[in-house]
């Protein structure tokens, strides 16, 4: 398994919900910001439908605040929420346009996406939002570099990232995150209210289990702790 290329300066992480990044890639983000890279987050929803017993009007701002705090722990200071409806994200031209616009605004060399397959593990269905955001995000990378697909974005200059790196079960590349596990854990722990509602298990125990699962060793990659990605190439 190869190392994810790191000869770049700006990255953009695109996900569906607050906490998605912290469940899979925050350790890699911490590694990259520690190298001086500029990493930014775009969240398609505010996660407003994700807290049982808390109405969306209250949950949305709460989860946005938790995500912003979480991002700062790993050195990310630009977090954008696109306002699509949590739980009802559609893989359509509107989403592709909004993501293409975000890519043009932030002008990343590397775009990080999350598993958009039908399952997140054998026997466990992936969420509709994750599937829609990942697939639309991959298409939007090409859209962002084409001046004719969304002419209404003409005020934003076309931009073509070099790679997309998809976090998920099919990894072709990885990064060593052995030195950033504590930051990743602290970042996930910022979602305290969400985690308290998600499970009666103590937050510290939930965090420990997630980080261990997300940063285990990868076959063929020389690191005790790694995050794996499937790498897609777009330009040289």
XYZ file of N, CA and C in Angstrom:
708
model
N 0.846 -1.193 0.000
C 0.000 0.000 0.000
C 0.883 1.245 0.000
N 0.542 2.205 -0.845
C 1.362 3.402 -1.001
C 0.968 4.508 -0.019
N 1.895 5.438 0.159
C 1.663 6.649 0.939
C 0.787 7.618 0.137
N -0.178 8.247 0.778
C -0.939 9.317 0.128
C 0.036 10.434 -0.249
N -0.030 10.957 -1.467
C 0.863 12.072 -1.820
C 0.704 13.230 -0.843
N 1.818 13.850 -0.517
C 1.763 14.990 0.409
C 2.500 16.205 -0.147
N 2.727 16.226 -1.457
C 3.350 17.387 -2.094
C 2.272 18.364 -2.554
N 1.504 18.831 -1.602
C 0.424 19.776 -1.865
C 0.274 20.672 -0.638
N -0.489 21.754 -0.783
C -0.600 22.715 0.311
C -2.019 22.899 0.826
N -3.028 22.809 -0.030
C -4.399 23.058 0.428
C -5.287 21.844 0.174
N -6.027 21.461 1.211
C -6.960 20.353 1.098
C -8.355 20.761 1.536
N -9.353 20.086 0.977
C -10.745 20.341 1.322
C -11.411 19.018 1.670
N -12.028 18.954 2.846
C -12.735 17.756 3.278
C -14.232 18.019 3.125
N -14.921 17.178 2.358
C -16.355 17.337 2.096
C -17.088 16.146 2.706
N -18.034 16.425 3.600
C -18.801 15.352 4.242
C -20.264 15.759 4.359
N -21.083 14.809 4.771
C -22.515 15.060 4.906
C -22.870 15.732 6.228
N -22.248 15.278 7.335
C -22.717 15.668 8.668
C -21.579 16.080 9.594
N -21.870 16.917 10.597
C -20.938 17.087 11.704
C -20.664 15.727 12.338
N -19.425 15.482 12.671
C -18.853 14.272 13.280
C -18.370 13.262 12.246
N -18.769 13.370 10.970
C -18.300 12.410 9.977
C -16.774 12.409 9.884
N -16.189 13.590 9.872
C -14.736 13.698 9.738
C -14.047 13.063 10.939
N -14.604 13.288 12.111
C -13.988 12.801 13.344
C -14.121 11.285 13.486
N -15.041 10.696 12.750
C -15.189 9.239 12.772
C -14.251 8.545 11.797
N -13.441 9.271 11.049
C -12.595 8.577 10.099
C -11.303 9.242 9.713
N -11.269 10.561 9.656
C -10.116 11.203 9.031
C -9.449 12.286 9.852
N -9.946 12.607 11.039
C -9.383 13.724 11.799
C -7.912 13.516 12.125
N -7.510 12.260 12.340
C -6.094 12.008 12.631
C -5.220 12.381 11.438
N -5.703 12.095 10.220
C -4.951 12.485 9.021
C -4.942 13.999 8.862
N -6.071 14.640 9.142
C -6.129 16.099 9.070
C -5.115 16.716 10.027
N -5.033 16.195 11.243
C -4.080 16.720 12.218
C -2.640 16.554 11.720
N -2.356 15.423 11.087
C -1.018 15.223 10.504
C -0.730 16.321 9.480
N -1.689 16.566 8.604
C -1.456 17.521 7.521
C -1.355 18.957 8.018
N -2.225 19.361 8.929
C -2.087 20.725 9.456
C -0.773 20.868 10.219
N -0.322 19.791 10.850
C 0.972 19.822 11.522
C 2.131 20.021 10.563
N 1.928 19.666 9.298
C 2.932 19.900 8.253
C 2.826 21.314 7.683
N 1.857 22.091 8.177
C 1.663 23.447 7.682
C 0.682 23.554 6.533
N -0.035 22.484 6.237
C -1.014 22.527 5.150
C -2.283 23.261 5.588
N -2.965 23.841 4.631
C -4.217 24.575 4.839
C -5.370 23.615 4.526
N -6.064 23.149 5.567
C -7.184 22.231 5.395
C -8.474 22.947 5.756
N -9.497 22.744 4.944
C -10.800 23.380 5.173
C -11.891 22.310 5.116
N -13.007 22.594 5.785
C -14.123 21.650 5.834
C -15.346 22.241 5.152
N -16.048 21.411 4.392
C -17.376 21.748 3.877
C -18.331 20.640 4.305
N -19.386 21.019 5.010
C -20.402 20.068 5.459
C -21.699 20.358 4.733
N -22.244 19.351 4.099
C -23.437 19.544 3.278
C -24.654 19.852 4.141
N -24.767 19.240 5.318
C -25.871 19.526 6.237
C -25.311 20.011 7.563
N -26.205 20.396 8.456
C -25.816 20.764 9.820
C -26.115 19.654 10.810
N -26.510 18.487 10.314
C -26.785 17.363 11.201
C -27.989 17.560 12.096
N -28.920 18.389 11.640
C -30.032 18.798 12.507
C -31.031 17.694 12.817
N -31.021 16.618 12.037
C -31.942 15.508 12.288
C -31.270 14.357 13.032
N -30.098 14.619 13.591
C -29.311 13.526 14.140
C -29.318 13.362 15.638
N -30.153 14.116 16.352
C -30.147 14.046 17.810
C -31.545 13.696 18.309
N -31.728 12.480 18.738
C -33.045 12.030 19.208
C -33.517 12.896 20.369
N -34.760 13.366 20.264
C -35.345 14.158 21.333
C -35.035 15.630 21.276
N -34.172 16.059 20.371
C -33.834 17.482 20.240
C -34.291 17.966 18.875
N -35.210 18.926 18.823
C -35.749 19.391 17.543
C -34.646 19.936 16.638
N -34.812 19.798 15.328
C -33.791 20.267 14.390
C -33.388 21.722 14.578
N -34.335 22.599 14.920
C -33.998 24.014 15.084
C -33.000 24.237 16.211
N -33.007 23.355 17.179
C -32.048 23.432 18.284
C -30.801 22.603 17.989
N -30.997 21.441 17.390
C -29.872 20.535 17.158
C -28.896 21.082 16.120
N -29.403 21.731 15.078
C -28.528 22.217 14.015
C -27.445 23.168 14.519
N -27.820 24.256 15.203
C -26.791 25.162 15.721
C -25.855 24.500 16.723
N -26.399 23.583 17.530
C -25.564 22.882 18.504
C -24.498 22.054 17.795
N -24.912 21.331 16.776
C -23.964 20.471 16.070
C -22.970 21.285 15.239
N -23.414 22.405 14.700
C -22.466 23.279 14.008
C -21.385 23.765 14.975
N -21.797 24.180 16.161
C -20.832 24.666 17.153
C -19.864 23.565 17.558
N -20.371 22.341 17.739
C -19.485 21.233 18.097
C -18.487 20.957 16.971
N -18.939 21.043 15.722
C -18.035 20.780 14.605
C -16.954 21.852 14.492
N -17.325 23.101 14.681
C -16.339 24.185 14.608
C -15.283 24.015 15.699
N -15.727 23.666 16.920
C -14.779 23.423 18.010
C -13.900 22.218 17.710
N -14.494 21.182 17.160
C -13.770 19.976 16.808
C -12.707 20.258 15.757
N -13.052 21.049 14.761
C -12.111 21.381 13.695
C -10.890 22.115 14.243
N -11.114 23.032 15.172
C -9.991 23.814 15.721
C -8.970 22.922 16.413
N -9.439 21.834 17.021
C -8.525 20.930 17.726
C -7.474 20.354 16.773
N -7.851 20.130 15.514
C -6.905 19.561 14.554
C -6.389 20.622 13.575
N -6.506 21.891 13.935
C -5.892 22.950 13.155
C -6.662 23.446 11.963
N -7.986 23.220 11.950
C -8.832 23.679 10.840
C -9.661 24.864 11.315
N -9.601 25.973 10.573
C -10.258 27.202 11.010
C -11.284 27.731 10.017
N -11.489 27.035 8.909
C -12.543 27.402 7.960
C -13.495 26.225 7.827
N -14.718 26.414 8.308
C -15.744 25.368 8.273
C -16.997 25.974 7.653
N -17.460 25.387 6.558
C -18.608 25.909 5.818
C -19.751 24.890 5.843
N -20.965 25.374 6.095
C -22.159 24.519 6.086
C -23.048 24.951 4.920
N -23.433 23.989 4.084
C -24.185 24.325 2.873
C -25.694 24.354 3.073
N -26.201 23.789 4.170
C -27.617 23.922 4.486
C -28.560 22.974 3.785
N -28.063 21.881 3.224
C -28.968 20.875 2.675
C -29.648 20.129 3.823
N -30.835 19.568 3.600
C -31.605 18.963 4.708
C -31.015 17.637 5.173
N -30.694 17.570 6.448
C -30.118 16.360 7.024
C -31.079 15.184 6.864
N -30.545 14.064 6.378
C -31.354 12.869 6.183
C -32.091 12.828 4.867
N -32.069 13.938 4.116
C -32.811 14.008 2.853
C -31.941 14.573 1.735
N -30.628 14.390 1.846
C -29.723 14.888 0.807
C -29.927 14.067 -0.460
N -30.033 14.758 -1.584
C -30.245 14.086 -2.864
C -29.019 14.235 -3.750
N -28.652 13.147 -4.397
C -27.566 13.185 -5.374
C -28.137 13.717 -6.685
N -28.032 15.023 -6.851
C -28.631 15.652 -8.028
C -27.745 16.804 -8.501
N -28.207 17.504 -9.534
C -27.402 18.579 -10.096
C -27.247 19.744 -9.134
N -28.248 19.973 -8.286
C -28.134 21.060 -7.310
C -26.983 20.800 -6.350
N -26.887 19.573 -5.851
C -25.795 19.242 -4.949
C -24.455 19.311 -5.675
N -24.381 18.767 -6.878
C -23.133 18.850 -7.643
C -22.718 20.299 -7.861
N -23.673 21.158 -8.187
C -23.353 22.570 -8.404
C -22.828 23.211 -7.130
N -23.487 22.938 -5.997
C -23.056 23.540 -4.735
C -21.661 23.064 -4.337
N -21.370 21.799 -4.597
C -20.046 21.283 -4.252
C -18.991 21.785 -5.234
N -19.352 21.896 -6.512
C -18.419 22.473 -7.477
C -18.094 23.917 -7.108
N -19.099 24.650 -6.668
C -18.867 26.035 -6.237
C -17.932 26.078 -5.039
N -18.129 25.171 -4.091
C -17.260 25.129 -2.911
C -15.825 24.817 -3.317
N -15.651 23.894 -4.236
C -14.297 23.559 -4.694
C -13.654 24.760 -5.374
N -14.421 25.488 -6.170
C -13.874 26.696 -6.798
C -13.535 27.767 -5.757
N -14.360 27.897 -4.724
C -14.078 28.899 -3.680
C -12.790 28.563 -2.928
N -12.637 27.307 -2.552
C -11.524 26.937 -1.671
C -10.269 26.503 -2.429
N -10.402 26.100 -3.687
C -9.287 25.812 -4.579
C -8.295 24.803 -3.973
N -8.778 23.620 -3.612
C -7.893 22.608 -3.034
C -7.133 21.825 -4.100
N -6.000 21.314 -3.704
C -5.281 20.354 -4.543
C -5.761 18.929 -4.251
N -6.118 18.668 -2.995
C -6.630 17.362 -2.582
C -8.023 17.546 -1.992
N -8.975 16.745 -2.456
C -10.318 16.721 -1.872
C -10.496 15.392 -1.149
N -10.869 15.452 0.114
C -11.147 14.246 0.889
C -12.651 14.020 0.919
N -13.075 12.819 0.528
C -14.474 12.413 0.565
C -14.588 11.171 1.438
N -15.829 10.778 1.720
C -16.049 9.611 2.568
C -16.813 8.530 1.823
N -16.696 7.334 2.322
C -17.273 6.143 1.714
C -18.665 6.400 1.139
N -18.800 6.180 -0.170
C -20.118 6.364 -0.797
C -20.654 5.055 -1.354
N -20.104 3.951 -0.859
C -20.627 2.656 -1.244
C -21.934 2.341 -0.544
N -22.543 1.228 -0.909
C -23.829 0.852 -0.332
C -23.705 0.421 1.131
N -22.508 -0.032 1.536
C -22.309 -0.491 2.911
C -21.077 0.179 3.504
N -21.096 0.400 4.830
C -19.887 0.911 5.471
C -19.077 -0.217 6.097
N -19.696 -1.369 6.202
C -19.025 -2.606 6.597
C -19.940 -3.738 6.156
N -19.423 -4.952 5.996
C -20.287 -6.054 5.552
C -21.517 -6.208 6.440
N -22.685 -6.140 5.808
C -23.934 -6.294 6.542
C -24.487 -5.023 7.138
N -23.807 -3.873 6.953
C -24.262 -2.609 7.532
C -24.435 -1.573 6.417
N -25.671 -1.174 6.180
C -25.958 -0.237 5.091
C -25.381 1.136 5.381
N -24.801 1.735 4.368
C -24.337 3.118 4.462
C -25.546 4.051 4.390
N -25.416 5.247 4.951
C -26.556 6.163 4.951
C -26.759 6.783 3.570
N -28.002 7.134 3.278
C -28.327 7.759 1.992
C -27.565 9.060 1.810
N -27.428 9.839 2.884
C -26.689 11.102 2.795
C -25.235 10.866 2.428
N -24.601 9.867 3.053
C -23.197 9.590 2.738
C -23.037 9.182 1.277
N -23.940 8.353 0.807
C -23.846 7.915 -0.588
C -24.001 9.106 -1.532
N -24.989 9.933 -1.263
C -25.254 11.074 -2.146
C -24.097 12.068 -2.147
N -23.587 12.392 -0.969
C -22.531 13.409 -0.882
C -21.239 12.903 -1.509
N -20.882 11.649 -1.245
C -19.645 11.133 -1.817
C -19.674 11.062 -3.333
N -20.772 10.539 -3.860
C -20.866 10.400 -5.320
C -20.945 11.762 -6.003
N -21.758 12.653 -5.445
C -21.856 13.997 -6.031
C -20.534 14.740 -5.887
N -19.843 14.522 -4.765
C -18.562 15.184 -4.567
C -17.529 14.753 -5.579
N -17.486 13.465 -5.897
C -16.528 12.980 -6.891
C -16.827 13.589 -8.260
N -18.115 13.669 -8.616
C -18.488 14.303 -9.884
C -18.174 15.798 -9.872
N -18.376 16.442 -8.725
C -18.184 17.888 -8.629
C -16.731 18.290 -8.830
N -15.802 17.388 -8.559
C -14.394 17.713 -8.791
C -14.162 17.979 -10.273
N -14.730 17.134 -11.127
C -14.621 17.389 -12.572
C -15.433 18.610 -12.973
N -16.633 18.747 -12.393
C -17.478 19.898 -12.718
C -16.774 21.217 -12.418
N -16.029 21.261 -11.297
C -15.401 22.514 -10.862
C -14.384 23.019 -11.870
N -13.796 22.108 -12.657
C -12.805 22.521 -13.633
C -13.360 22.798 -15.017
N -14.667 22.641 -15.203
C -15.294 22.799 -16.509
C -16.147 24.059 -16.516
N -15.805 25.011 -17.343
C -16.498 26.305 -17.337
C -17.920 26.240 -17.899
N -18.294 25.112 -18.553
C -19.564 25.078 -19.265
C -20.665 24.297 -18.555
N -20.327 23.450 -17.576
C -21.364 22.602 -16.975
C -22.327 23.412 -16.120
N -21.789 24.321 -15.311
C -22.631 25.187 -14.479
C -22.289 26.642 -14.793
N -22.813 27.176 -15.907
C -22.462 28.543 -16.296
C -22.884 29.580 -15.265
N -23.838 29.228 -14.386
C -24.252 30.182 -13.352
C -23.161 30.411 -12.306
N -22.093 29.611 -12.355
C -20.962 29.791 -11.429
C -19.843 30.607 -12.072
N -20.161 31.377 -13.097
C -19.129 32.079 -13.866
C -18.355 33.109 -13.043
N -18.909 33.509 -11.895
C -18.178 34.452 -11.043
C -17.058 33.770 -10.265
N -17.018 32.434 -10.302
C -15.968 31.662 -9.641
C -15.111 31.011 -10.721
N -13.823 31.293 -10.725
C -12.952 30.749 -11.761
C -12.879 29.227 -11.657
N -12.890 28.522 -12.790
C -12.753 27.063 -12.743
C -11.507 26.638 -11.990
N -11.611 25.487 -11.347
C -10.485 24.957 -10.565
C -10.506 23.443 -10.622
N -9.341 22.850 -10.860
C -9.244 21.393 -10.946
C -8.304 20.857 -9.871
N -8.827 20.181 -8.856
C -7.970 19.504 -7.885
C -7.131 18.420 -8.565
N -6.062 18.014 -7.877
C -5.190 16.967 -8.411
C -5.700 15.570 -8.046
N -6.247 15.447 -6.845
C -6.669 14.129 -6.371
C -7.951 14.225 -5.546
N -8.657 13.110 -5.464
C -9.657 12.871 -4.420
C -9.174 11.665 -3.625
N -9.292 11.763 -2.314
C -8.916 10.667 -1.425
C -10.159 10.283 -0.641
N -10.644 9.064 -0.862
C -11.915 8.623 -0.283
C -11.649 7.703 0.902
N -12.107 8.130 2.075
C -11.992 7.300 3.275
C -13.025 6.183 3.183
N -12.590 4.950 3.386
C -13.552 3.867 3.308
C -12.880 2.515 3.339
N -13.665 1.475 3.100
C -13.148 0.116 3.241
C -12.201 -0.316 2.137
N -12.189 0.404 0.997
C -11.309 0.048 -0.117
C -10.157 1.041 -0.164
N -9.045 0.690 0.459
C -7.913 1.611 0.551
C -6.807 1.198 -0.407
N -6.306 2.174 -1.158
C -5.145 1.974 -2.031
C -3.925 2.690 -1.476
N -4.152 3.689 -0.609
C -3.107 4.518 -0.033
C -3.410 4.750 1.442
N -2.423 5.219 2.172
C -2.624 5.475 3.600
C -1.670 6.558 4.075
N -1.950 7.070 5.276
C -1.028 7.980 5.950
C -0.821 7.485 7.375
N 0.378 7.673 7.873
C 0.750 7.289 9.229
C 0.215 8.349 10.194
N -0.650 7.929 11.111
C -1.242 8.878 12.068
C -0.867 8.527 13.503
N 0.209 7.783 13.669
C 0.624 7.343 15.000
C 0.822 8.517 15.945
N 1.305 9.643 15.425
C 1.619 10.788 16.284
C 0.449 11.734 16.510
N -0.707 11.467 15.880
C -1.823 12.423 15.999
C -3.086 11.799 16.582
N -2.957 10.652 17.234
C -4.131 9.985 17.797
C -4.773 10.807 18.903
N -3.959 11.440 19.745
C -4.516 12.231 20.846
C -5.327 13.405 20.312
N -4.828 14.063 19.258
C -5.586 15.157 18.658
C -6.894 14.654 18.064
N -6.836 13.503 17.397
C -8.050 12.943 16.803
C -9.080 12.631 17.876
N -8.631 12.054 18.979
C -9.554 11.732 20.072
C -10.150 12.993 20.675
N -9.338 14.006 20.888
C -9.838 15.257 21.454
C -10.821 15.940 20.513
N -10.575 15.804 19.201
C -11.473 16.380 18.203
C -12.838 15.703 18.250
N -12.866 14.380 18.297
C -14.138 13.667 18.388
C -14.858 13.983 19.694
N -14.119 14.133 20.777
C -14.729 14.396 22.080
C -15.453 15.737 22.124
N -15.146 16.633 21.195
C -15.871 17.917 21.143
C -17.336 17.726 20.762
N -17.678 16.580 20.205
C -19.077 16.282 19.875
C -19.769 15.656 21.094
N -19.539 16.203 22.231
C -19.970 15.588 23.491
C -21.472 15.411 23.573
N -22.229 16.447 23.280
C -23.686 16.336 23.428
C -24.229 15.300 22.456
N -23.724 15.300 21.250
C -24.158 14.309 20.264
C -23.846 12.897 20.742
N -22.655 12.679 21.246
C -22.253 11.350 21.685
C -23.037 10.899 22.911
N -23.360 11.834 23.803
C -24.152 11.493 24.983
C -25.536 10.992 24.602
N -26.096 11.554 23.536
C -27.414 11.126 23.071
C -27.304 9.844 22.260
N -26.199 9.695 21.537
C -26.029 8.548 20.654
C -25.971 7.234 21.427
N -25.339 7.250 22.610
C -25.119 6.005 23.335
C -25.000 6.281 24.836
N -25.476 5.345 25.671
C -25.292 5.494 27.127
C -23.853 5.222 27.552
N -23.046 4.691 26.664
C -21.643 4.442 26.977
C -20.923 5.756 27.241
N -20.039 5.833 28.227
C -19.309 7.077 28.485
C -18.623 7.610 27.235
N -18.624 8.936 27.098
C -18.050 9.556 25.905
C -16.596 9.123 25.699
N -15.822 9.084 26.768
C -14.415 8.698 26.637
C -14.276 7.294 26.061
N -15.165 6.398 26.454
C -15.114 5.027 25.935
C -15.512 4.985 24.469
N -16.532 5.762 24.095
C -16.927 5.819 22.689
C -15.779 6.348 21.831
N -15.161 7.401 22.309
C -14.058 8.014 21.551
C -12.921 7.020 21.367
N -12.557 6.339 22.430
C -11.454 5.385 22.346
C -11.753 4.283 21.320
N -12.972 3.781 21.338
C -13.343 2.704 20.416
C -13.320 3.181 18.965
N -13.822 4.389 18.724
C -13.858 4.915 17.363
C -12.445 5.121 16.829
N -11.591 5.735 17.634
C -10.234 6.016 17.176
C -9.475 4.723 16.905
N -9.647 3.736 17.759
C -8.984 2.443 17.529
C -9.464 1.804 16.228
N -10.776 1.886 15.961
C -11.328 1.294 14.745
C -10.860 2.037 13.499
N -10.817 3.367 13.581
C -10.537 4.182 12.397
C -9.061 4.272 12.051
N -8.186 3.939 13.000
C -6.756 4.148 12.767
C -5.934 2.874 12.978
N -6.533 1.756 12.701
C -5.802 0.502 12.848
C -4.726 0.355 11.779
N -3.831 -0.608 11.943
C -2.800 -0.843 10.921
C -3.425 -1.289 9.609
N -2.787 -0.910 8.516
C -3.254 -1.272 7.177
C -2.262 -2.248 6.549
N -2.782 -3.316 5.994
C -1.931 -4.356 5.419
C -1.029 -3.773 4.328
N 0.259 -4.022 4.464
C 1.212 -3.548 3.470
C 1.683 -2.133 3.686
N 1.268 -1.485 4.797
C 1.686 -0.105 5.063
C 2.437 -0.077 6.390
N 3.642 0.481 6.418
C 4.506 0.389 7.592
C 4.191 1.418 8.673
N 3.061 1.257 9.356
C 2.711 2.155 10.454
C 1.827 1.405 11.439
N 2.001 1.696 12.728
C 1.158 1.062 13.737
C -0.274 1.576 13.667
N -0.413 2.850 13.284
C -1.733 3.470 13.174
C -1.795 4.251 11.864
N -2.817 3.993 11.075
C -2.922 4.638 9.768
C -4.385 4.879 9.414
N -4.603 5.844 8.546
C -5.908 6.067 7.927
C -5.760 5.729 6.450
N -6.668 4.896 5.947
C -6.599 4.450 4.564
C -7.536 5.229 3.651
N -7.119 5.394 2.408
C -7.882 6.133 1.411
C -7.834 5.397 0.072
N -8.886 5.534 -0.704
C -8.843 5.157 -2.120
C -8.570 6.413 -2.913
N -7.477 6.437 -3.654
C -7.042 7.650 -4.325
C -7.518 7.685 -5.772
N -8.083 8.833 -6.171
C -8.496 9.086 -7.560
C -7.657 10.225 -8.091
N -7.282 10.132 -9.373
C -6.413 11.121 -9.991
C -7.228 11.994 -10.954
N -6.979 13.291 -10.915
C -7.712 14.206 -11.787
C -6.812 15.013 -12.695
N -5.753 15.598 -12.199
C -4.792 16.292 -13.063
C -3.390 16.023 -12.531
N -2.383 16.328 -13.366
C -1.010 16.014 -13.007
C -0.472 16.829 -11.855
